[in-house]
Amino acid sequence: MSVIARNLSWGVRRKTIVSDVSLTVAPGETLGLIGPNGSGKSSLLRLLAGLRRPATGQVEINGRDIGQVPRKALSREVAFVQQSAATDTNVTVADVVRLGRTPHRSALAGWSETDESAVTEALERVGMTSRRRQAWQTLSGGERQRVHIARALAQAPQVMFLDEPTNHLDIHHQIEILRMVRDLDLTSIVALHDLNLAAMYCDRIVVLQGGSVCACGTPEEVLTPDLLRDVFRVSAHIDASADAGRPHIRFTAE
Amino acid sequence: MGSDRTEGGAGRLALFLCLSGIVLTLAVAAATAIGDYNIGLRTVFLSVTNELGLTGAEIAPIEQSVVWNLRLSRALVAALAGAGLAICGAILQALLRNALAEPFVLGVSAGASTGAVCVIVLGIGAGGLSLSLGAFAGAFAAFALVAMLSNGATSGPNHTILAGVAASQLFNALTSYIVTTSGNAQQARDVMFWLLGSFGGVRWPDFQLLLVVVFACLAVCIWMARSLDAFTFGDEDAASLGVPVGRIRLVLFGVTALLTATIVSMVGAIGFVGLVVPHAARYVVGPLHLRLLPACAVVGAVFMVVADIVSRVIATQQTVPIGVVTALVGVPFFAIILYRARPQT
């Protein structure tokens, strides 16, 4: 399913946070969204997912303007994974993943075979099947993130948005989560901080600066020493890594 | 949790509701039998069936009247008030994502007391306006203020809680001001007694009104139970699961305000039931609202009926205000919640 944004702008009071962003994501693609702190990554992600209404511009998912699609219908196609969402409620892993079926159920409908298999498959996909009865509170950060992704998968979406899914995770879990996202058979748009991880796992990268797109393309095209200096204010060498020719960034000490 | 295979755990809930139903019936029977003047359970039963036209047993008219006109209506109003407050507590704890939320967090009881004081002390609308109507108007004024301060209930939970605190402070200050500047000692005592809650004056028309309000509100809440579950990880998460967050919030805040205002204006501000019962029910049936809300309703009903019995027998020749009894039970429980809610790491 394709995602097309046209001239999106959004702000709080007088401060413009996202300004005139246009981008296109092809079906099945994994798009990385990078940029320094405060560049508008999270806000843009929420605009694209329909969680916020743009001041101007529009988002089309699969050819339909999402402003015209009802909330519930939209969430049957689009899932959103927040960064480290937490709760005090005493819920199990299975309870959390079942929440993903909310948009597919009417107010009093029973639990169907389709619902159950969606939950089972989602847990399987993130390797948490054996934990389904475990209490949410007892999970580690990486496990919680995987359960959130399972919940998003149980929504049976065609597009998934992830807001810094690797935050606070150790390197093993960062790689594991991103590999999983890349291998999913859906369109995904991921806001990321780690440039090397973005280079390794994204098909294309969009660089945001001050709320606008300042570069867009494959990792090789986008990640250049000039861009890193201008946008992130760091000096770096870019090597072609042995890993499928993806660029590898080496930051220099000075 | 035992909620694994089928989401409903419907059998367990049905069993629980059945048992609670039996306990509730027994509690209401006990509440009707026990009092300054104890009446045998057999007489209680026959009085009720007589009034319903099922039997024509010989019962002393005074006993039949006490059972039917005083005690049964009182016990049933207590049950409905307990159920209503417990439901409100469960809803607000979910919407505000705060374990310590309770029905009065939106300032409703403070507003009701101001309304009541206006009637008792200032004699506003003397004759035309009853105490209950005054309290109801005050409660809704407070709720309207909270809704306004929290931008039509669209801002986050903490904002709403702060708005509730501000409204409570304002209305409590108004109440104190009115009492201290224009009340006499007897009026102050009346106000104080009314605020702590009492089922003393309730009659059948109160029961009928409350029955309609409680069941209508429960139906709306159960209709929205799935959406409430989606609030587990916060407003934005609920929105991404397709829940119309703003609308659900506004409707459910409105429902809880209506329910609380009706109860407070009828029997006073009875504390702690709305805080304690949802937590107790959650331990038994789990956090899913489709199960939690009916469970809260029956547990709240039983708790309140029992508390009413205790309030009548705990001191001889005196009726202790019901709010005192619920708080005596509620405070230790509150302490346990606080203890358990401390940071885990």
XYZ file of C-alpha atoms in Angstrom:
599
model
C 0.000 0.000 0.000
C 1.459 3.329 -0.975
C 1.642 6.379 1.265
C 1.714 9.819 -0.348
C 2.047 13.079 1.570
C 1.410 16.379 -0.170
C 2.552 19.705 1.250
C 1.967 18.773 4.904
C 2.290 21.582 7.404
C 1.517 21.545 11.105
C 2.417 23.616 14.130
C 1.587 24.500 17.699
C 0.444 28.067 18.247
C 2.809 30.173 16.141
C 5.624 27.660 15.957
C 5.730 25.638 12.748
C 6.915 22.107 13.440
C 6.320 20.411 10.095
C 6.526 22.643 7.069
C 5.529 21.759 3.540
C 6.573 18.090 3.561
C 5.845 15.985 0.511
C 6.959 12.392 0.163
C 5.990 9.097 -1.432
C 6.445 5.619 -0.017
C 6.050 2.669 -2.353
C 4.121 -0.460 -1.308
C 6.269 -2.848 0.729
C 9.025 -0.300 1.208
C 10.793 0.398 4.513
C 11.336 4.139 4.815
C 13.639 5.589 7.453
C 12.912 9.016 8.895
C 16.017 10.635 10.368
C 16.925 14.065 11.620
C 18.308 15.809 14.682
C 16.247 16.267 17.868
C 13.339 18.606 17.303
C 13.419 18.232 13.527
C 9.792 17.086 13.489
C 10.189 13.315 12.992
C 7.605 12.285 15.570
C 5.149 14.968 14.489
C 5.462 14.042 10.828
C 4.941 10.376 11.711
C 1.722 11.234 13.546
C 0.476 13.351 10.661
C 1.160 10.507 8.236
C -0.642 8.016 10.498
C -3.675 10.290 10.813
C -3.248 10.790 14.578
C -2.989 14.527 13.999
C -4.712 16.688 11.476
C -2.387 18.724 9.276
C -2.960 22.486 9.103
C -2.503 22.274 5.352
C -1.838 19.486 2.887
C -3.072 15.923 2.856
C -2.014 12.299 3.225
C -3.175 9.605 0.861
C -2.912 5.960 1.794
C -3.721 3.598 -1.036
C -5.197 6.434 -3.043
C -7.614 7.659 -0.345
C -7.322 10.910 1.580
C -7.057 9.741 5.200
C -8.804 12.891 6.405
C -11.955 11.444 4.836
C -11.583 7.915 6.255
C -13.283 7.214 9.621
C -10.908 6.610 12.553
C -11.885 2.971 12.970
C -11.663 2.087 9.275
C -8.264 3.766 9.089
C -6.879 1.754 11.991
C -7.761 -1.475 10.200
C -5.150 -0.487 7.616
C -2.673 1.618 9.544
C -0.913 0.693 12.794
C 1.204 2.949 14.951
C 3.855 1.838 17.463
C 4.706 4.523 20.026
C 8.071 4.717 21.665
C 8.044 2.915 25.012
C 4.330 3.099 25.805
C 3.705 1.959 29.373
C 0.818 1.122 31.668
C 0.166 0.529 35.363
C -2.676 -1.879 34.657
C -2.030 -5.492 35.446
C -2.393 -6.992 31.947
C -0.906 -10.073 30.290
C 1.002 -10.192 27.006
C -2.030 -11.776 25.341
C -4.316 -9.023 26.690
C -2.079 -6.388 25.107
C -1.917 -8.114 21.726
C -5.688 -8.620 21.773
C -6.113 -4.836 21.961
C -4.884 -4.851 18.359
C -8.190 -6.437 17.349
C -10.165 -3.430 18.669
C -10.755 -1.812 15.254
C -12.016 -5.103 13.841
C -14.668 -5.708 16.490
C -18.024 -4.140 17.180
C -18.972 -3.022 20.686
C -20.265 -6.334 21.990
C -19.016 -8.857 19.410
C -17.537 -12.086 20.734
C -13.991 -13.243 20.205
C -13.817 -14.880 16.735
C -11.519 -17.481 15.175
C -10.078 -14.724 12.969
C -9.256 -12.646 16.021
C -7.603 -15.576 17.764
C -5.496 -16.548 14.755
C -4.421 -12.937 14.200
C -3.194 -12.784 17.799
C -1.467 -16.175 17.594
C 0.280 -15.262 14.344
C 1.367 -11.878 15.638
C 2.877 -13.435 18.768
C 4.572 -16.050 16.599
C 5.980 -13.363 14.303
C 7.753 -11.565 17.156
C 8.782 -14.769 18.933
C 6.697 -14.192 22.055
C 4.346 -17.177 21.782
C 5.666 -18.816 24.932
C 5.134 -15.591 26.908
C 1.478 -14.995 26.163
C 0.346 -15.539 29.748
C 3.152 -13.514 31.278
C 2.360 -10.245 33.042
C 3.278 -7.147 31.035
C 4.969 -5.568 34.051
C 7.540 -8.374 34.220
C 8.808 -7.945 30.616
C 12.111 -6.290 29.702
C 12.237 -3.215 27.457
C 13.000 -5.214 24.325
C 10.223 -7.687 25.051
C 7.733 -4.882 25.613
C 8.648 -3.362 22.271
C 8.154 -6.722 20.579
C 4.738 -7.083 22.212
C 3.778 -3.613 20.977
C 4.786 -4.630 17.476
C 2.773 -7.834 17.857
C -0.218 -5.748 18.874
C 0.243 -3.572 15.794
C 0.490 -6.729 13.644
C -2.744 -8.081 15.166
C -4.432 -5.022 13.661
C -3.631 -6.689 10.317
C -2.410 -3.381 8.896
C -0.927 -2.729 5.484
C 1.092 0.222 6.686
C 2.984 0.405 9.961
C 4.470 3.491 11.573
C 7.119 3.114 14.279
C 8.377 5.989 16.400
C 11.950 5.228 17.436
C 11.263 1.564 18.156
C 14.850 0.909 19.190
C 15.054 3.568 21.898
C 16.540 2.323 25.167
C 17.300 -1.120 23.714
C 20.670 -2.819 23.677
C 22.352 -3.310 20.291
C 21.215 -6.911 19.929
C 17.572 -5.975 20.403
C 17.907 -2.910 18.166
C 19.111 -5.075 15.311
C 16.551 -7.756 16.025
C 13.620 -5.297 15.978
C 14.737 -3.563 12.792
C 15.423 -6.838 10.997
C 11.935 -7.948 11.944
C 10.395 -4.717 10.666
C 12.324 -4.900 7.389
C 11.214 -8.483 6.781
C 7.546 -7.749 7.434
C 5.449 -7.937 4.335
C 4.067 -4.421 4.678
C 4.890 -0.792 4.079
C 6.713 0.578 7.091
C 7.867 4.054 8.034
C 10.335 4.196 10.924
C 11.665 7.211 12.781
C 15.235 6.410 13.842
C 18.128 8.064 15.625
C 20.937 5.673 14.788
C 22.200 6.561 11.309
C 24.079 3.302 10.779
C 21.010 1.249 11.645
C 18.949 3.402 9.279
C 21.516 2.756 6.556
C 21.462 -0.984 7.196
C 17.730 -1.625 7.333
C 15.901 1.058 5.333
C 15.267 0.927 1.592
C 15.131 4.679 1.470
C 15.817 7.483 3.908
C 14.167 10.868 4.378
C 16.205 13.467 6.255
C 14.299 16.145 8.146
C 15.725 19.438 9.255
C 13.690 22.157 10.938
C 10.457 20.476 9.861
C 11.304 20.246 6.159
C 12.653 17.438 4.014
C 16.235 18.251 3.185
C 17.196 14.987 1.483
C 15.454 11.861 0.287
C 16.785 8.752 -1.433
C 18.642 5.491 -0.926
C 21.090 5.378 2.011
C 24.053 5.718 -0.386
C 22.557 8.796 -2.007
C 21.554 10.505 1.210
C 24.246 9.768 3.758
C 27.141 11.921 2.618
C 29.773 13.683 4.735
C 28.379 17.046 3.595
C 24.849 16.224 4.720
C 26.020 14.888 8.081
C 27.994 18.066 8.644
C 25.164 20.392 7.584
C 22.256 18.618 9.269
C 23.717 16.763 12.230
C 26.760 18.995 12.765
C 29.221 16.097 12.919
C 32.169 15.231 10.760
C 32.313 11.663 9.529
C 33.812 9.312 6.965
C 31.500 7.163 4.921
C 32.739 3.691 3.933
C 30.970 1.224 1.740
C 30.506 -1.627 4.161
C 30.869 -5.230 3.107
C 27.234 -5.630 4.067
C 25.456 -5.441 0.685
C 27.168 -2.184 -0.152
C 25.314 -0.204 2.507
C 27.143 2.920 3.626
C 28.823 2.763 6.989
C 29.379 5.943 8.945
C 32.493 6.430 11.012
C 32.318 9.518 13.166
C 35.589 11.327 13.678
C 36.680 12.453 17.085
C 37.288 16.085 16.136
C -5.145 -14.392 35.050
C -6.973 -17.376 33.577
C -8.169 -15.182 30.744
C -6.220 -16.912 28.096
C -8.128 -19.191 25.775
C -11.357 -17.324 25.429
C -11.192 -13.607 25.855
C -14.494 -13.492 27.703
C -13.817 -15.870 30.563
C -17.607 -15.713 30.304
C -18.219 -18.755 32.482
C -16.189 -17.378 35.340
C -17.896 -14.008 35.129
C -21.347 -15.634 35.025
C -20.497 -17.698 38.112
C -19.161 -14.623 39.873
C -22.221 -12.547 39.007
C -24.537 -15.371 40.130
C -22.791 -15.716 43.475
C -22.722 -11.951 43.944
C -26.407 -11.798 43.067
C -27.161 -14.315 45.823
C -24.977 -12.449 48.301
C -26.667 -9.178 47.327
C -30.123 -10.669 47.868
C -29.055 -11.952 51.293
C -27.527 -8.584 52.161
C -30.691 -6.728 51.170
C -32.775 -9.211 53.202
C -30.494 -8.684 56.197
C -30.642 -4.908 55.770
C -34.417 -5.119 55.796
C -34.534 -7.358 58.869
C -31.943 -5.594 61.022
C -32.598 -2.286 62.708
C -33.629 -0.616 65.949
C -36.457 -3.073 65.896
C -35.459 -6.458 64.423
C -37.948 -8.205 62.199
C -37.758 -11.943 61.401
C -36.695 -12.940 57.891
C -39.954 -14.842 57.427
C -41.955 -11.720 58.183
C -39.726 -9.717 55.840
C -40.315 -12.190 53.037
C -44.068 -12.313 53.570
C -44.306 -8.514 53.792
C -42.622 -8.175 50.442
C -44.751 -10.842 48.777
C -47.851 -9.245 50.327
C -46.974 -5.880 48.856
C -46.319 -7.480 45.480
C -49.771 -9.084 45.697
C -48.418 -12.629 45.689
C -49.584 -13.610 49.163
C -52.121 -12.415 51.663
C -50.428 -13.437 54.875
C -51.400 -11.927 58.220
C -48.654 -9.474 59.160
C -48.867 -6.621 61.643
C -49.424 -3.501 59.483
C -46.679 -1.640 61.314
C -44.148 -4.360 60.507
C -45.253 -4.552 56.905
C -44.968 -0.796 56.586
C -41.503 -0.682 58.164
C -40.260 -3.441 55.863
C -41.749 -2.063 52.669
C -41.793 1.697 53.070
C -38.677 2.264 55.140
C -36.162 -0.513 55.014
C -36.519 -2.214 51.637
C -36.503 1.040 49.661
C -33.527 2.178 51.720
C -31.594 -1.062 51.111
C -32.284 -0.973 47.376
C -31.244 2.672 47.066
C -28.057 1.804 48.969
C -27.385 -1.046 46.519
C -27.909 1.201 43.491
C -25.793 4.007 44.943
C -22.956 1.556 45.652
C -23.195 0.119 42.153
C -23.247 3.570 40.564
C -20.286 4.934 42.508
C -18.224 1.807 41.800
C -18.921 2.051 38.063
C -17.932 5.727 38.042
C -14.702 4.887 39.850
C -13.784 2.166 37.360
C -14.469 4.438 34.377
C -12.500 7.364 35.747
C -9.556 5.169 36.744
C -9.408 3.929 33.137
C -9.921 7.292 31.426
C -7.556 9.208 33.683
C -5.103 6.285 33.855
C -4.805 6.916 37.550
C -5.215 4.243 40.214
C -6.390 6.821 42.728
C -9.166 8.335 40.613
C -12.657 8.146 42.119
C -16.110 9.581 41.341
C -15.441 12.883 43.108
C -12.209 13.625 41.261
C -14.104 15.856 38.826
C -15.245 18.149 41.635
C -18.803 16.861 41.597
C -19.183 16.336 45.348
C -17.724 19.739 46.197
C -20.165 21.354 43.775
C -23.039 19.368 45.248
C -22.185 20.497 48.759
C -22.134 24.128 47.677
C -25.543 23.655 46.047
C -26.884 21.985 49.182
C -25.510 24.710 51.427
C -27.128 27.362 49.274
C -30.455 25.665 49.921
C -29.950 24.806 53.626
C -28.224 27.982 54.786
C -29.114 30.716 52.320
C -32.559 29.332 51.647
C -32.240 29.996 47.942
C -35.425 29.037 46.138
C -37.020 28.308 49.519
C -39.813 25.832 49.121
C -39.574 25.637 45.361
C -36.110 24.145 45.277
C -35.410 20.988 47.226
C -32.076 20.099 48.752
C -31.561 17.422 46.100
C -32.159 19.787 43.218
C -29.792 22.342 44.717
C -27.099 19.704 45.136
C -27.652 18.435 41.604
C -27.335 21.933 40.152
C -24.154 22.530 42.160
C -22.675 19.226 41.023
C -23.255 20.055 37.393
C -21.901 23.552 37.797
C -18.673 22.035 39.130
C -18.513 19.525 36.291
C -19.093 22.262 33.719
C -16.217 24.240 35.233
C -13.916 21.188 35.062
C -14.935 20.462 31.479
C -14.201 24.070 30.571
C -10.847 24.157 32.362
C -9.777 20.959 30.608
C -10.786 22.198 27.139
C -13.908 20.115 26.764
C -12.140 17.116 28.300
C -9.822 16.848 25.311
C -6.551 17.523 27.113
C -4.578 14.836 28.851
C -5.526 13.029 32.079
C -3.299 15.098 34.364
C -4.805 18.304 33.057
C -8.283 16.984 33.842
C -7.253 15.903 37.354
C -5.767 19.339 38.042
C -8.930 20.986 36.764
C -10.915 18.759 39.141
C -8.691 19.713 42.073
C -9.094 23.407 41.256
C -12.877 23.100 41.031
C -13.050 21.124 44.293
C -10.985 23.728 46.105
C -13.114 26.547 44.767
C -16.434 24.965 45.690
C -15.221 23.768 49.100
C -14.062 27.301 49.814
C -17.453 28.664 48.746
C -19.191 26.153 51.034
C -17.018 27.097 54.007
C -17.481 30.777 53.288
C -21.255 30.503 53.204
C -21.400 28.353 56.342
C -19.069 30.551 58.387
C -20.549 33.876 57.369
C -24.238 33.121 57.480
C -24.854 29.795 59.175
C -25.698 29.041 62.766
C -24.367 26.024 64.658
C -27.380 23.839 63.930
C -27.265 24.569 60.199
C -23.538 23.837 60.105
C -24.219 20.505 61.773
C -26.984 19.703 59.263
C -24.659 20.438 56.389
C -21.882 18.359 57.868
C -24.206 15.411 58.457
C -25.640 15.657 54.967
C -22.160 15.753 53.418
C -21.147 12.520 55.110
C -24.049 10.752 53.513
C -27.208 9.168 54.793
C -29.851 6.831 53.438
C -32.269 8.070 56.087
C -34.710 9.980 53.969
C -34.937 7.841 50.851
C -38.255 6.470 49.603
C -39.544 4.559 46.584
C -39.556 7.502 44.119
C -35.816 7.911 44.812
C -35.337 4.244 44.031
C -37.189 4.503 40.741
C -35.199 7.516 39.594
C -31.894 5.978 40.608
C -32.767 2.635 38.998
C -33.304 4.308 35.635
C -30.161 6.457 35.868
C -27.867 3.637 37.048
C -28.998 1.148 34.432
C -28.954 3.676 31.593
C -25.437 4.757 32.530
C -24.249 1.160 32.962
C -25.588 0.326 29.496
C -23.705 3.256 27.918
C -20.515 2.280 29.736
C -20.730 -1.367 28.718
C -21.340 -0.265 25.146
C -18.040 1.622 25.360
C -16.162 -1.007 27.382
C -13.942 -2.085 24.464
C -12.913 1.499 23.860
C -12.048 1.867 27.546
C -9.704 -1.129 27.286
C -7.927 0.635 24.422
C -6.933 3.428 26.838
C -4.550 1.010 28.627
C -1.504 2.598 26.983
C -2.821 6.144 26.806
C -4.898 8.435 24.628
C -2.733 8.363 21.545
C -2.546 4.603 21.610
C -6.321 4.426 21.871
C -6.586 6.740 18.871
C -4.271 4.499 16.850
C -6.601 1.584 17.666
C -9.460 3.443 16.027
C -11.104 4.839 19.173
C -12.618 8.344 18.810
C -10.808 9.532 21.946
C -12.347 12.984 22.355
C -15.915 11.787 21.913
C -15.547 8.771 24.229
C -13.967 10.947 26.906
C -16.671 13.568 26.774
C -19.531 11.047 26.773
C -18.076 9.003 29.629
C -17.181 12.061 31.735
C -20.747 13.241 31.189
C -22.151 9.856 32.202
C -20.069 9.673 35.378
C -20.971 13.262 36.280
C -24.687 12.562 35.811
C -24.499 9.375 37.860
C -22.428 10.899 40.655
C -24.539 14.056 40.791
C -27.745 12.015 41.041
C -26.335 9.861 43.858
C -24.758 12.753 45.760
C -27.896 14.853 45.568
C -29.927 11.931 46.921
C -27.761 10.477 49.683
C -24.770 12.813 50.087
C -21.116 12.415 49.189
C -20.281 8.862 50.213
C -16.558 8.437 49.804
C -14.219 5.559 49.101
C -16.718 3.128 47.519
C -15.765 4.411 44.077
C -12.077 4.074 44.885
C -12.020 0.759 46.693
C -14.486 -1.403 44.787
C -12.956 -1.156 41.264
C -9.591 -2.254 42.648
C -11.122 -5.161 44.521
C -13.144 -6.196 41.449
C -10.066 -5.990 39.225
C -8.295 -8.562 41.386
C -11.151 -11.000 40.832
C -12.208 -10.576 37.192
C -9.157 -8.890 35.612
C -8.783 -5.529 33.885
C -11.091 -5.952 30.845
C -14.017 -3.578 31.213
C -16.665 -5.785 29.666
C -16.200 -7.955 32.777
C -15.017 -5.330 35.212
C -18.034 -3.013 34.978
C -20.743 -5.591 35.841
C -18.471 -6.937 38.583
C -18.016 -3.431 40.011
C -21.774 -2.920 39.971
C -22.534 -6.006 42.082
C -19.561 -5.678 44.430
C -20.337 -1.985 44.972
C -23.973 -2.810 45.692
C -23.096 -5.486 48.272
C -20.466 -3.275 49.901
C -22.858 -0.363 50.310
C -25.734 -2.451 51.676
C -23.407 -4.044 54.227
C -21.939 -0.652 55.130
C -25.473 0.656 55.672
C -26.233 -2.234 58.055
C -23.017 -1.532 59.966
C -23.816 2.175 60.158
C -27.125 1.359 61.847
C -25.884 -1.194 64.367
C -22.393 0.065 65.214
C -23.642 2.595 67.782
C -26.771 2.012 69.818
C -29.614 4.493 69.341
C -27.499 6.365 66.789
C -27.016 6.150 63.047
C -23.400 6.734 62.135
C -23.142 8.563 58.767
C -22.580 6.029 56.001
C -19.545 7.952 54.745
C -17.851 7.321 58.076
C -18.325 3.565 57.753
C -17.166 3.375 54.125
C -14.118 5.464 54.987
C -13.288 3.277 57.991
C -13.143 0.317 55.611
C -11.825 2.351 52.711
C -8.821 3.990 54.285
C -6.908 0.786 55.113
C -7.565 -0.416 51.574
C -6.372 2.899 50.197
C -3.174 2.450 52.173
C -2.614 -0.956 50.598
C -3.093 0.496 47.101
C -0.587 3.228 47.864
C 1.853 0.672 49.190
C 1.509 -1.547 46.129
C 1.641 1.373 43.687
C 5.077 2.491 44.866
C 7.801 2.325 42.186
C 8.853 -1.265 41.631
C 12.522 -0.740 40.880
